[in-house]
């Protein structure tokens, strides 16, 4: 069975990050490096310190391995206190490096193959890990009675959420204090998520509001209007912003996975309709190519970058003390 989780619609900040991170590379290595430095979002320099974006892939992998080993040791100790055996799982399958994967939404050949990277992308084409994951606790759990297994998993990751705790889409708000030994261990090793802390709540609310209001940034409405007019002339109208075009694909993709294929006996196979996926992939490429053409025609990337730099620099000036405190707190952790 292959049930695919719902795909998130592209937020304004995520779409902007894609625009700012893509480099043509046509000027050689030194030119591409200079271009990448120029396109770096001013605000991302602060947020990278929070999320580890300033680390190299090797440093990220090393930190992940160290944190995983410590977390598993704590889980094992906690589970022993609960009366269960637990073998720490230190397999590295949880960390996946996409260092060599190219994400090039401004390259016509790339867009001709992947569109926005929704239905297919270079990430989904990565080979499966050479070593298959093996749960070191599988044999032990299999030897427990059904009630003991239930108790084991509740001790490990907490009880299943009650129906009243679920949102309409089936999701629920994670709380490490009710997530068993795993939640406690992960919290101790990783520390507090500063983006969810009371100390920085007002700062992150301001950041969220900043990007939510991106269409109203000085010059952005005019740029989007030019882009939308170009898309309409190209036969792909109905999208007020560039993000709207991408989201239309993700919305359709989610609909395909919600309407999974049915077997002859009327039961769900858990597999999406391949013909529907193929048709959507074709539409995605056509739309993304038109989008790319209109971005090129309106100089969308450079103009949006300039607008973003001005807006973010002003935001940094207005919130510098809070941002410096955030970086300091991240470095302490």
CSV table of C-alpha atoms in Angstrom, one decimal:
chain,number,residue,atom,x,y,z
A,1,UNK,CA,0.0,0.0,0.0
A,2,UNK,CA,1.3,3.4,-0.9
A,3,UNK,CA,-0.7,6.1,0.8
A,4,UNK,CA,1.0,9.5,0.1
A,5,UNK,CA,0.6,12.2,2.8
A,6,UNK,CA,-1.0,15.5,1.8
A,7,UNK,CA,1.5,17.8,0.2
A,8,UNK,CA,1.8,21.3,1.7
A,9,UNK,CA,0.8,24.2,-0.6
A,10,UNK,CA,3.8,26.5,-1.3
A,11,UNK,CA,3.9,29.3,1.1
A,12,UNK,CA,5.0,32.8,0.1
A,13,UNK,CA,8.3,32.4,2.0
A,14,UNK,CA,9.0,28.9,0.5
A,15,UNK,CA,8.4,30.1,-3.0
A,16,UNK,CA,10.6,33.1,-2.4
A,17,UNK,CA,13.3,30.9,-1.1
A,18,UNK,CA,13.2,28.9,-4.3
A,19,UNK,CA,13.5,32.0,-6.4
A,20,UNK,CA,16.4,33.4,-4.3
A,21,UNK,CA,18.3,30.1,-4.0
A,22,UNK,CA,18.4,29.3,-7.7
A,23,UNK,CA,21.5,30.3,-9.7
A,24,UNK,CA,22.0,30.1,-13.4
A,25,UNK,CA,25.7,29.1,-13.1
A,26,UNK,CA,26.3,30.4,-16.6
A,27,UNK,CA,29.2,32.6,-15.6
A,28,UNK,CA,31.4,29.8,-14.4
A,29,UNK,CA,32.2,28.8,-10.8
A,30,UNK,CA,33.3,32.2,-9.6
A,31,UNK,CA,30.3,33.9,-11.1
A,32,UNK,CA,27.9,31.3,-9.7
A,33,UNK,CA,29.4,31.7,-6.3
A,34,UNK,CA,29.1,35.5,-6.4
A,35,UNK,CA,25.6,35.2,-7.7
A,36,UNK,CA,24.7,32.8,-4.8
A,37,UNK,CA,26.1,35.2,-2.3
A,38,UNK,CA,24.2,38.1,-3.8
A,39,UNK,CA,20.9,36.2,-3.8
A,40,UNK,CA,21.1,35.2,-0.2
A,41,UNK,CA,18.1,36.5,1.7
A,42,UNK,CA,19.3,38.9,4.4
A,43,UNK,CA,16.9,37.4,7.0
A,44,UNK,CA,17.9,33.9,6.2
A,45,UNK,CA,21.4,34.7,7.6
A,46,UNK,CA,19.6,34.8,11.0
A,47,UNK,CA,17.3,31.9,10.5
A,48,UNK,CA,20.1,29.6,9.2
A,49,UNK,CA,21.7,29.9,12.6
A,50,UNK,CA,18.5,28.6,14.2
A,51,UNK,CA,17.9,25.6,11.8
A,52,UNK,CA,21.5,24.6,11.0
A,53,UNK,CA,21.5,25.9,7.5
A,54,UNK,CA,24.9,27.4,8.0
A,55,UNK,CA,26.4,24.0,8.4
A,56,UNK,CA,28.0,22.0,5.6
A,57,UNK,CA,26.4,18.7,4.6
A,58,UNK,CA,29.2,16.8,6.4
A,59,UNK,CA,28.7,18.9,9.6
A,60,UNK,CA,25.0,18.3,9.4
A,61,UNK,CA,25.4,14.5,9.0
A,62,UNK,CA,27.9,14.4,11.9
A,63,UNK,CA,25.7,16.4,14.2
A,64,UNK,CA,22.7,14.2,13.3
A,65,UNK,CA,24.7,11.0,14.1
A,66,UNK,CA,25.8,12.4,17.4
A,67,UNK,CA,22.3,13.6,18.4
A,68,UNK,CA,20.8,10.3,17.3
A,69,UNK,CA,23.2,8.2,19.4
A,70,UNK,CA,22.6,10.3,22.5
A,71,UNK,CA,18.8,10.3,21.9
A,72,UNK,CA,18.7,6.5,21.6
A,73,UNK,CA,20.8,6.0,24.7
A,74,UNK,CA,18.3,8.1,26.7
A,75,UNK,CA,15.4,6.2,25.2
A,76,UNK,CA,16.9,2.9,26.2
A,77,UNK,CA,17.4,4.1,29.8
A,78,UNK,CA,13.8,5.5,29.9
A,79,UNK,CA,12.3,2.3,28.5
A,80,UNK,CA,14.3,0.2,31.1
A,81,UNK,CA,12.8,2.3,33.8
A,82,UNK,CA,9.3,1.5,32.3
A,83,UNK,CA,10.1,-2.2,32.6
A,84,UNK,CA,11.0,-2.9,28.9
A,85,UNK,CA,14.0,-3.9,27.0
A,86,UNK,CA,15.1,-1.5,24.2
A,87,UNK,CA,18.1,-1.7,21.9
A,88,UNK,CA,19.3,1.7,20.7
A,89,UNK,CA,18.8,2.2,17.0
A,90,UNK,CA,21.8,4.1,15.6
A,91,UNK,CA,21.4,3.3,12.0
A,92,UNK,CA,22.0,6.4,9.8
A,93,UNK,CA,18.9,5.9,7.6
A,94,UNK,CA,17.2,8.8,9.2
A,95,UNK,CA,19.7,11.4,7.6
A,96,UNK,CA,19.4,11.9,3.9
A,97,UNK,CA,21.8,14.2,2.2
A,98,UNK,CA,20.8,15.8,-1.1
A,99,UNK,CA,24.0,17.6,-1.6
A,100,UNK,CA,24.4,16.4,-5.2
A,101,UNK,CA,20.7,17.0,-6.2
A,102,UNK,CA,20.2,20.0,-8.4
A,103,UNK,CA,17.2,22.1,-7.9
A,104,UNK,CA,17.1,24.5,-10.9
A,105,UNK,CA,13.6,26.1,-11.3
A,106,UNK,CA,15.2,28.8,-13.6
A,107,UNK,CA,16.7,26.2,-16.0
A,108,UNK,CA,14.5,25.5,-19.0
A,109,UNK,CA,15.7,21.9,-19.5
A,110,UNK,CA,15.1,21.2,-15.8
A,111,UNK,CA,11.6,22.7,-15.9
A,112,UNK,CA,10.9,20.7,-19.1
A,113,UNK,CA,11.5,17.6,-17.1
A,114,UNK,CA,10.1,18.3,-13.6
A,115,UNK,CA,7.9,21.4,-13.9
A,116,UNK,CA,7.8,22.7,-10.3
A,117,UNK,CA,9.1,19.3,-9.0
A,118,UNK,CA,5.7,18.3,-7.6
A,119,UNK,CA,4.6,15.1,-9.4
A,120,UNK,CA,8.3,14.1,-10.0
A,121,UNK,CA,11.5,15.7,-8.9
A,122,UNK,CA,15.2,14.9,-8.6
A,123,UNK,CA,14.6,14.0,-5.0
A,124,UNK,CA,12.1,11.2,-5.8
A,125,UNK,CA,14.5,9.8,-8.3
A,126,UNK,CA,17.2,9.2,-5.7
A,127,UNK,CA,18.2,5.5,-5.4
A,128,UNK,CA,17.0,3.6,-2.3
A,129,UNK,CA,19.5,3.1,0.5
A,130,UNK,CA,21.9,0.2,-0.1
A,131,UNK,CA,21.2,-1.1,3.4
A,132,UNK,CA,17.6,-1.9,4.3
A,133,UNK,CA,16.4,-0.6,7.6
A,134,UNK,CA,16.1,-3.3,10.3
A,135,UNK,CA,14.3,-2.5,13.5
A,136,UNK,CA,16.6,-3.9,16.3
A,137,UNK,CA,13.6,-4.2,18.6
A,138,UNK,CA,11.4,-6.1,16.2
A,139,UNK,CA,12.1,-9.6,17.6
A,140,UNK,CA,11.7,-8.4,21.2
A,141,UNK,CA,8.3,-6.7,20.5
A,142,UNK,CA,7.1,-9.8,18.5
A,143,UNK,CA,7.6,-11.9,21.7
A,144,UNK,CA,5.3,-9.7,23.8
A,145,UNK,CA,1.6,-10.3,24.2
A,146,UNK,CA,-0.8,-7.9,22.5
A,147,UNK,CA,-1.4,-5.9,25.6
A,148,UNK,CA,2.3,-5.8,26.3
A,149,UNK,CA,3.0,-4.5,22.8
A,150,UNK,CA,0.5,-1.7,23.3
A,151,UNK,CA,2.1,-0.8,26.6
A,152,UNK,CA,5.6,-0.9,25.0
A,153,UNK,CA,4.6,1.6,22.2
A,154,UNK,CA,2.8,3.9,24.6
A,155,UNK,CA,5.9,4.0,26.8
A,156,UNK,CA,8.0,4.6,23.7
A,157,UNK,CA,6.1,7.3,21.9
A,158,UNK,CA,3.0,8.1,24.1
A,159,UNK,CA,-0.6,7.1,23.6
A,160,UNK,CA,-2.5,7.7,20.4
A,161,UNK,CA,-4.3,11.0,20.4
A,162,UNK,CA,-8.0,11.0,21.1
A,163,UNK,CA,-10.4,11.9,18.4
A,164,UNK,CA,-11.2,15.2,20.0
A,165,UNK,CA,-7.4,16.1,19.7
A,166,UNK,CA,-7.4,15.7,16.0
A,167,UNK,CA,-7.9,18.5,13.5
A,168,UNK,CA,-10.2,18.1,10.6
A,169,UNK,CA,-7.4,16.9,8.3
A,170,UNK,CA,-6.4,14.2,10.9
A,171,UNK,CA,-3.3,16.1,12.2
A,172,UNK,CA,-2.7,17.0,15.8
A,173,UNK,CA,-0.4,19.4,17.7
A,174,UNK,CA,2.7,17.6,18.9
A,175,UNK,CA,3.6,17.8,22.6
A,176,UNK,CA,6.8,16.3,23.7
A,177,UNK,CA,5.6,15.9,27.2
A,178,UNK,CA,3.0,13.3,26.0
A,179,UNK,CA,5.3,11.6,23.5
A,180,UNK,CA,6.8,9.0,25.8
A,181,UNK,CA,10.4,8.2,26.1
A,182,UNK,CA,11.1,9.4,22.5
A,183,UNK,CA,9.6,12.8,23.2
A,184,UNK,CA,11.5,13.3,26.4
A,185,UNK,CA,14.8,12.1,24.9
A,186,UNK,CA,14.5,14.2,21.8
A,187,UNK,CA,13.6,17.3,23.8
A,188,UNK,CA,16.6,16.8,26.1
A,189,UNK,CA,19.0,16.4,23.2
A,190,UNK,CA,17.7,19.0,20.8
A,191,UNK,CA,16.6,21.5,23.4
A,192,UNK,CA,13.6,23.8,23.1
A,193,UNK,CA,12.4,24.7,19.7
A,194,UNK,CA,13.0,28.4,19.8
A,195,UNK,CA,10.5,29.1,17.0
A,196,UNK,CA,7.8,27.7,19.4
A,197,UNK,CA,9.1,29.4,22.6
A,198,UNK,CA,7.3,32.2,24.4
A,199,UNK,CA,10.5,34.3,24.4
A,200,UNK,CA,10.4,34.6,20.6
A,201,UNK,CA,6.7,34.2,19.9
A,202,UNK,CA,6.3,37.9,18.9
A,203,UNK,CA,9.3,37.8,16.6
A,204,UNK,CA,8.1,34.7,14.7
A,205,UNK,CA,4.6,36.2,14.5
A,206,UNK,CA,6.1,39.3,12.9
A,207,UNK,CA,8.1,37.1,10.5
A,208,UNK,CA,5.0,35.2,9.5
A,209,UNK,CA,3.1,38.4,9.0
A,210,UNK,CA,6.0,39.8,6.9
A,211,UNK,CA,5.8,37.0,4.4
A,212,UNK,CA,2.0,36.7,4.5
A,213,UNK,CA,1.9,40.3,3.3
A,214,UNK,CA,4.5,39.8,0.5
A,215,UNK,CA,2.0,40.7,-2.3
A,216,UNK,CA,1.7,44.1,-0.7
A,217,UNK,CA,5.4,44.8,-0.5
A,218,UNK,CA,6.4,48.0,-2.4
A,219,UNK,CA,6.7,47.1,-6.1
A,220,UNK,CA,5.5,43.5,-5.7
A,221,UNK,CA,1.9,44.1,-6.7
A,222,UNK,CA,3.1,45.7,-9.9
A,223,UNK,CA,5.5,42.9,-10.6
A,224,UNK,CA,2.8,40.2,-10.0
A,225,UNK,CA,0.4,42.1,-12.3
A,226,UNK,CA,2.9,42.1,-15.1
A,227,UNK,CA,3.6,38.4,-14.6
A,228,UNK,CA,-0.2,37.6,-14.5
A,229,UNK,CA,-0.8,39.5,-17.7
A,230,UNK,CA,2.0,37.6,-19.4
A,231,UNK,CA,0.5,34.3,-18.2
A,232,UNK,CA,-2.9,35.2,-19.4
A,233,UNK,CA,-1.5,36.0,-22.8
A,234,UNK,CA,0.2,32.6,-22.8
A,235,UNK,CA,-3.1,30.9,-22.2
A,236,UNK,CA,-2.5,30.1,-18.5
A,237,UNK,CA,-4.5,32.9,-16.8
A,238,UNK,CA,-6.3,32.7,-13.5
A,239,UNK,CA,-3.2,33.0,-11.3
A,240,UNK,CA,-2.8,36.3,-9.4
A,241,UNK,CA,0.7,35.5,-8.2
A,242,UNK,CA,3.5,33.1,-9.2
A,243,UNK,CA,2.9,31.2,-5.9
A,244,UNK,CA,-0.7,30.6,-7.0
A,245,UNK,CA,0.4,28.9,-10.1
A,246,UNK,CA,2.6,26.4,-8.2
A,247,UNK,CA,-0.1,25.9,-5.6
A,248,UNK,CA,-2.7,24.9,-8.3
A,249,UNK,CA,-0.5,21.9,-9.1
A,250,UNK,CA,-0.1,20.9,-5.5
A,251,UNK,CA,-3.8,21.2,-4.9
A,252,UNK,CA,-4.5,18.9,-7.9
A,253,UNK,CA,-1.8,16.5,-6.8
A,254,UNK,CA,-3.4,16.2,-3.3
A,255,UNK,CA,-6.8,15.6,-5.0
A,256,UNK,CA,-5.3,12.7,-7.0
A,257,UNK,CA,-3.9,11.0,-3.8
A,258,UNK,CA,-7.2,11.6,-1.9
A,259,UNK,CA,-9.0,9.8,-4.7
A,260,UNK,CA,-6.9,6.6,-4.7
A,261,UNK,CA,-7.5,3.8,-7.1
A,262,UNK,CA,-10.0,1.0,-6.3
A,263,UNK,CA,-9.6,-2.7,-6.9
A,264,UNK,CA,-12.1,-4.8,-8.8
A,265,UNK,CA,-13.8,-5.8,-5.5
A,266,UNK,CA,-14.3,-2.2,-4.6
A,267,UNK,CA,-11.6,-1.9,-1.9
A,268,UNK,CA,-9.0,0.8,-1.9
A,269,UNK,CA,-5.6,-0.2,-3.3
A,270,UNK,CA,-3.9,2.8,-1.7
A,271,UNK,CA,-2.4,3.6,-5.1
A,272,UNK,CA,-3.2,6.8,-7.0
A,273,UNK,CA,-4.5,6.7,-10.5
A,274,UNK,CA,-1.4,6.6,-12.7
A,275,UNK,CA,-3.2,8.1,-15.7
A,276,UNK,CA,-4.3,11.0,-13.6
A,277,UNK,CA,-0.7,11.5,-12.3
A,278,UNK,CA,0.7,11.4,-15.9
A,279,UNK,CA,-1.9,13.9,-17.0
A,280,UNK,CA,-1.1,16.2,-14.1
A,281,UNK,CA,2.6,15.9,-14.7
A,282,UNK,CA,2.1,17.0,-18.3
A,283,UNK,CA,0.0,20.0,-17.2
A,284,UNK,CA,2.5,20.9,-14.6
A,285,UNK,CA,5.3,21.1,-17.1
A,286,UNK,CA,3.3,23.2,-19.5
A,287,UNK,CA,2.3,25.6,-16.7
A,288,UNK,CA,5.8,25.8,-15.3
A,289,UNK,CA,7.3,26.5,-18.7
A,290,UNK,CA,4.8,29.3,-19.2
A,291,UNK,CA,5.6,30.6,-15.8
A,292,UNK,CA,9.3,30.5,-16.5
A,293,UNK,CA,8.9,32.3,-19.7
A,294,UNK,CA,6.9,35.1,-18.0
A,295,UNK,CA,9.4,35.3,-15.2
A,296,UNK,CA,12.1,35.8,-17.8
A,297,UNK,CA,10.0,38.4,-19.6
A,298,UNK,CA,9.3,40.4,-16.5
A,299,UNK,CA,12.8,40.0,-15.0
A,300,UNK,CA,10.9,38.5,-12.0
A,301,UNK,CA,13.8,36.9,-10.2
A,302,UNK,CA,16.0,40.0,-10.1
A,303,UNK,CA,13.2,42.4,-9.4
A,304,UNK,CA,11.7,40.2,-6.6
A,305,UNK,CA,15.2,39.8,-5.1
A,306,UNK,CA,15.7,43.5,-5.0
A,307,UNK,CA,12.3,44.0,-3.4
A,308,UNK,CA,12.9,41.3,-0.9
A,309,UNK,CA,16.3,42.6,0.1
A,310,UNK,CA,14.9,46.1,0.8
A,311,UNK,CA,11.9,44.7,2.8
A,312,UNK,CA,14.0,42.3,4.8
A,313,UNK,CA,16.7,44.9,5.6
A,314,UNK,CA,14.0,47.2,7.0
A,315,UNK,CA,12.6,44.3,9.0
A,316,UNK,CA,16.1,43.5,10.4
A,317,UNK,CA,16.6,47.2,11.3
A,318,UNK,CA,13.2,47.2,13.2
A,319,UNK,CA,13.9,43.8,14.9
A,320,UNK,CA,17.7,43.7,15.2
A,321,UNK,CA,17.8,43.2,19.0
A,322,UNK,CA,15.3,40.3,18.9
A,323,UNK,CA,17.1,38.7,16.0
A,324,UNK,CA,20.5,39.0,17.7
A,325,UNK,CA,19.0,37.4,20.8
A,326,UNK,CA,17.6,34.6,18.7
A,327,UNK,CA,21.0,33.8,17.2
A,328,UNK,CA,22.6,34.0,20.7
A,329,UNK,CA,20.0,31.6,22.1
A,330,UNK,CA,20.5,29.2,19.2
A,331,UNK,CA,24.3,29.2,19.7
A,332,UNK,CA,23.9,28.4,23.4
A,333,UNK,CA,21.8,25.4,22.5
